[in-house]
């Protein structure tokens, strides 16, 4: 019987376990075990299995139809902006190609968010960005505190944009950062330089210079993207 996380109810525990295995590609034949087999595997009732399948279906991972059983859907149908899927992708040690795609999305979103923050952020939201930067400045290089402060900096800018759609991308951006920073920061190896690059974004926002804020954020992410592309080219 699988060991399930006690922080979730039975169906939610199954979703966590099955979701991770699907993301990791364990079910390569596109089929999941039958309801009866899942009941046996996880020691749960059929109703718990069916509820779990509904949750996985809502995430675009599986479909369940009469005579077809429970099928794993193609990856292009997965709701990859779902926070659970993002976390499972992180836990499955994503490839450099996935990191590159993360950064490509970030580069399409965050520079404009920074420009909007320069135009529309109220003083309280600018203060949140500045507090995150100060946490980065004080944190030991490549420490958990440094990582969390860096994430808080970028998420604070999404909130400061005052754009509800950008704000809703906070989980995606947080996960993308959590993965990419852990790969690129050790390569760059210059904590002070990283902090100062972030300070350029903050200063542009504080000075209400939208174009400079956009450009500074673009350079920040583009540098990380270059590191990833160099690693891919080197076959790492």
Short mmCIF file of C-alpha atoms in Angstrom, two decimals:
data_model
loop_
_atom_site.label_atom_id
_atom_site.label_comp_id
_atom_site.label_asym_id
_atom_site.label_seq_id
_atom_site.Cartn_x
_atom_site.Cartn_y
_atom_site.Cartn_z
CA UNK A 1 0.00 0.00 0.00
CA UNK A 2 1.33 3.46 -0.88
CA UNK A 3 2.34 5.78 1.94
CA UNK A 4 0.09 8.82 1.64
CA UNK A 5 0.59 12.30 3.08
CA UNK A 6 -1.48 12.71 6.23
CA UNK A 7 -1.96 16.43 5.62
CA UNK A 8 -4.57 15.62 2.95
CA UNK A 9 -7.81 13.64 2.97
CA UNK A 10 -7.85 10.26 1.21
CA UNK A 11 -8.76 11.60 -2.23
CA UNK A 12 -6.30 14.49 -2.00
CA UNK A 13 -3.55 12.10 -0.96
CA UNK A 14 -4.22 9.97 -4.01
CA UNK A 15 -4.12 13.07 -6.21
CA UNK A 16 -0.69 13.98 -4.83
CA UNK A 17 0.70 10.48 -5.31
CA UNK A 18 -0.77 9.85 -8.76
CA UNK A 19 -0.08 13.38 -9.97
CA UNK A 20 3.61 13.05 -9.20
CA UNK A 21 3.86 9.68 -10.93
CA UNK A 22 2.07 10.99 -14.03
CA UNK A 23 4.35 14.05 -14.23
CA UNK A 24 7.38 11.77 -13.86
CA UNK A 25 6.16 9.69 -16.82
CA UNK A 26 5.60 6.46 -14.94
CA UNK A 27 2.45 5.60 -16.91
CA UNK A 28 3.99 5.54 -20.37
CA UNK A 29 1.18 3.47 -21.92
CA UNK A 30 -1.31 6.30 -21.22
CA UNK A 31 -3.32 4.08 -18.90
CA UNK A 32 -3.76 4.14 -15.14
CA UNK A 33 -4.66 1.12 -13.01
CA UNK A 34 -8.36 0.28 -12.79
CA UNK A 35 -10.58 1.58 -9.99
CA UNK A 36 -10.32 -1.76 -8.23
CA UNK A 37 -6.52 -1.77 -8.52
CA UNK A 38 -6.30 1.78 -7.18
CA UNK A 39 -8.55 0.84 -4.26
CA UNK A 40 -6.17 -2.01 -3.46
CA UNK A 41 -3.01 0.01 -4.00
CA UNK A 42 -4.03 2.92 -1.77
CA UNK A 43 -6.36 1.12 0.62
CA UNK A 44 -9.30 3.44 -0.11
CA UNK A 45 -12.91 3.14 -1.23
CA UNK A 46 -14.18 3.48 -4.79
CA UNK A 47 -15.76 6.83 -3.90
CA UNK A 48 -12.35 8.15 -2.81
CA UNK A 49 -10.81 6.91 -6.07
CA UNK A 50 -13.53 8.55 -8.15
CA UNK A 51 -13.11 11.85 -6.33
CA UNK A 52 -9.36 11.73 -6.90
CA UNK A 53 -9.89 11.04 -10.61
CA UNK A 54 -12.22 14.06 -10.82
CA UNK A 55 -9.50 16.23 -9.28
CA UNK A 56 -6.89 14.92 -11.70
CA UNK A 57 -9.31 15.46 -14.59
CA UNK A 58 -9.76 19.10 -13.54
CA UNK A 59 -5.99 19.49 -13.80
CA UNK A 60 -6.07 18.09 -17.34
CA UNK A 61 -3.99 15.05 -16.42
CA UNK A 62 -6.50 12.24 -17.00
CA UNK A 63 -9.86 11.38 -18.51
CA UNK A 64 -12.26 8.69 -17.38
CA UNK A 65 -14.87 7.26 -19.74
CA UNK A 66 -16.94 4.07 -19.81
CA UNK A 67 -15.14 1.14 -21.51
CA UNK A 68 -11.95 3.21 -21.77
CA UNK A 69 -10.96 3.31 -18.12
CA UNK A 70 -8.77 6.04 -16.68
CA UNK A 71 -6.40 7.42 -19.30
CA UNK A 72 -3.46 9.79 -18.98
CA UNK A 73 -3.97 12.73 -21.34
CA UNK A 74 -1.26 14.11 -23.65
CA UNK A 75 1.01 16.66 -21.99
CA UNK A 76 -0.29 19.49 -24.15
CA UNK A 77 -3.64 19.14 -22.38
CA UNK A 78 -2.22 19.44 -18.87
CA UNK A 79 -3.08 22.60 -16.93
CA UNK A 80 0.55 23.44 -16.27
CA UNK A 81 -0.37 26.70 -14.50
CA UNK A 82 -2.03 24.65 -11.77
CA UNK A 83 0.03 25.09 -8.55
CA UNK A 84 0.11 21.34 -7.87
CA UNK A 85 1.40 20.56 -11.36
CA UNK A 86 4.05 23.23 -11.05
CA UNK A 87 5.19 21.80 -7.73
CA UNK A 88 5.28 18.25 -9.10
CA UNK A 89 7.34 19.42 -12.05
CA UNK A 90 9.77 20.99 -9.59
CA UNK A 91 9.95 17.83 -7.51
CA UNK A 92 10.59 15.72 -10.61
CA UNK A 93 13.84 17.63 -11.35
CA UNK A 94 12.88 19.33 -14.61
CA UNK A 95 15.27 19.38 -17.53
CA UNK A 96 17.17 22.46 -18.64
CA UNK A 97 14.75 22.69 -21.57
CA UNK A 98 11.86 23.09 -19.13
CA UNK A 99 13.82 25.76 -17.25
CA UNK A 100 14.36 27.54 -20.54
CA UNK A 101 10.61 27.51 -21.21
CA UNK A 102 9.96 28.85 -17.70
CA UNK A 103 12.32 31.75 -18.33
CA UNK A 104 10.84 32.46 -21.75
CA UNK A 105 7.44 32.91 -20.11
CA UNK A 106 8.92 35.07 -17.36
CA UNK A 107 10.61 37.30 -19.91
CA UNK A 108 7.24 37.83 -21.59
CA UNK A 109 5.53 38.80 -18.31
CA UNK A 110 7.79 40.37 -15.71
CA UNK A 111 9.33 43.29 -17.63
CA UNK A 112 5.85 44.60 -18.43
CA UNK A 113 4.77 43.99 -14.83
CA UNK A 114 7.73 46.10 -13.68
CA UNK A 115 6.72 48.87 -16.09
CA UNK A 116 3.16 48.81 -14.76
CA UNK A 117 4.47 48.89 -11.20
CA UNK A 118 6.45 52.03 -12.06
CA UNK A 119 3.26 53.64 -13.35
CA UNK A 120 0.63 52.48 -10.89
CA UNK A 121 2.08 51.04 -7.68
CA UNK A 122 1.04 52.78 -4.47
CA UNK A 123 3.74 53.52 -1.86
CA UNK A 124 2.77 50.50 0.24
CA UNK A 125 3.39 48.09 -2.62
CA UNK A 126 6.69 49.75 -3.51
CA UNK A 127 7.65 49.35 0.14
CA UNK A 128 7.01 45.59 -0.09
CA UNK A 129 9.40 45.35 -3.05
CA UNK A 130 12.02 47.29 -1.12
CA UNK A 131 11.64 45.10 1.97
CA UNK A 132 12.17 41.99 -0.15
CA UNK A 133 15.32 43.53 -1.63
CA UNK A 134 16.66 44.30 1.85
CA UNK A 135 16.05 40.69 2.85
CA UNK A 136 18.04 39.61 -0.22
CA UNK A 137 20.86 41.98 0.70
CA UNK A 138 21.12 40.61 4.25
CA UNK A 139 20.67 36.91 3.43
CA UNK A 140 23.69 34.60 3.05
CA UNK A 141 24.52 33.82 -0.58
CA UNK A 142 22.56 30.87 -2.04
CA UNK A 143 20.75 30.31 1.27
CA UNK A 144 17.05 29.43 1.66
CA UNK A 145 16.51 32.95 3.02
CA UNK A 146 18.10 34.42 -0.09
CA UNK A 147 15.88 32.32 -2.35
CA UNK A 148 12.67 33.23 -0.50
CA UNK A 149 13.56 36.92 -0.52
CA UNK A 150 14.29 36.81 -4.26
CA UNK A 151 10.92 35.17 -4.92
CA UNK A 152 9.19 37.73 -2.69
CA UNK A 153 10.83 40.53 -4.70
CA UNK A 154 9.44 39.30 -8.00
CA UNK A 155 6.01 38.41 -6.64
CA UNK A 156 5.76 41.85 -4.99
CA UNK A 157 6.27 43.42 -8.41
CA UNK A 158 3.38 41.38 -9.81
CA UNK A 159 1.16 42.76 -7.05
CA UNK A 160 2.51 46.27 -7.60
CA UNK A 161 1.48 46.08 -11.27
CA UNK A 162 -2.15 46.31 -10.13
CA UNK A 163 -3.04 43.94 -12.95
CA UNK A 164 -5.20 41.08 -11.69
CA UNK A 165 -4.03 38.73 -14.44
CA UNK A 166 -0.35 39.23 -13.66
CA UNK A 167 -1.07 38.78 -9.95
CA UNK A 168 -2.75 35.44 -10.67
CA UNK A 169 0.52 34.26 -12.26
CA UNK A 170 2.28 34.46 -8.88
CA UNK A 171 2.33 30.67 -8.39
CA UNK A 172 3.82 30.10 -11.82
CA UNK A 173 6.45 32.81 -11.35
CA UNK A 174 7.29 31.55 -7.85
CA UNK A 175 7.83 28.01 -9.09
CA UNK A 176 9.81 29.15 -12.13
CA UNK A 177 12.04 31.20 -9.85
CA UNK A 178 12.46 28.42 -7.32
CA UNK A 179 13.76 26.15 -10.06
CA UNK A 180 15.81 28.57 -12.14
CA UNK A 181 17.47 30.53 -9.30
CA UNK A 182 18.80 27.34 -7.74
CA UNK A 183 20.49 26.60 -11.08
CA UNK A 184 21.69 30.04 -12.19
CA UNK A 185 22.78 31.73 -8.93
CA UNK A 186 25.62 29.27 -8.20
CA UNK A 187 26.84 29.74 -11.79
CA UNK A 188 26.84 33.53 -11.51
CA UNK A 189 28.40 33.34 -8.05
CA UNK A 190 28.09 37.06 -7.32
CA UNK A 191 25.53 37.75 -4.60
CA UNK A 192 26.27 41.46 -4.43
CA UNK A 193 25.94 41.81 -8.19
CA UNK A 194 22.61 39.95 -8.19
CA UNK A 195 21.27 42.23 -5.45
CA UNK A 196 22.38 45.34 -7.31
CA UNK A 197 20.72 44.14 -10.51
CA UNK A 198 17.47 43.81 -8.56
CA UNK A 199 18.05 47.24 -7.01
CA UNK A 200 18.09 48.77 -10.50
CA UNK A 201 14.56 47.45 -11.04
CA UNK A 202 13.39 48.81 -7.68
CA UNK A 203 14.97 52.22 -8.23
CA UNK A 204 13.32 52.56 -11.63
CA UNK A 205 9.95 51.68 -10.08
CA UNK A 206 10.49 54.17 -7.23
CA UNK A 207 11.43 56.87 -9.75
CA UNK A 208 8.32 56.07 -11.82
CA UNK A 209 10.47 55.36 -14.86
CA UNK A 210 8.46 52.65 -16.60
CA UNK A 211 10.83 52.11 -19.53
CA UNK A 212 13.86 51.75 -17.29
CA UNK A 213 12.01 49.37 -14.98
CA UNK A 214 11.02 47.25 -17.96
CA UNK A 215 14.53 47.24 -19.39
CA UNK A 216 16.18 46.45 -16.05
CA UNK A 217 13.87 43.49 -15.47
CA UNK A 218 14.42 42.30 -19.02
CA UNK A 219 18.20 42.29 -18.52
CA UNK A 220 17.82 40.48 -15.20
CA UNK A 221 15.85 37.58 -16.68
CA UNK A 222 17.74 37.52 -19.97
CA UNK A 223 21.00 36.94 -18.12
CA UNK A 224 19.49 33.90 -16.39
CA UNK A 225 18.17 32.68 -19.73
CA UNK A 226 21.64 32.98 -21.24
CA UNK A 227 23.08 30.86 -18.43
CA UNK A 228 20.51 28.14 -19.11
CA UNK A 229 21.08 28.26 -22.88
CA UNK A 230 24.85 28.03 -22.36
CA UNK A 231 24.34 24.99 -20.10
CA UNK A 232 22.14 23.33 -22.73
CA UNK A 233 24.74 24.03 -25.44
CA UNK A 234 27.44 22.54 -23.22
CA UNK A 235 25.38 19.41 -22.73
CA UNK A 236 25.17 19.74 -18.95
#
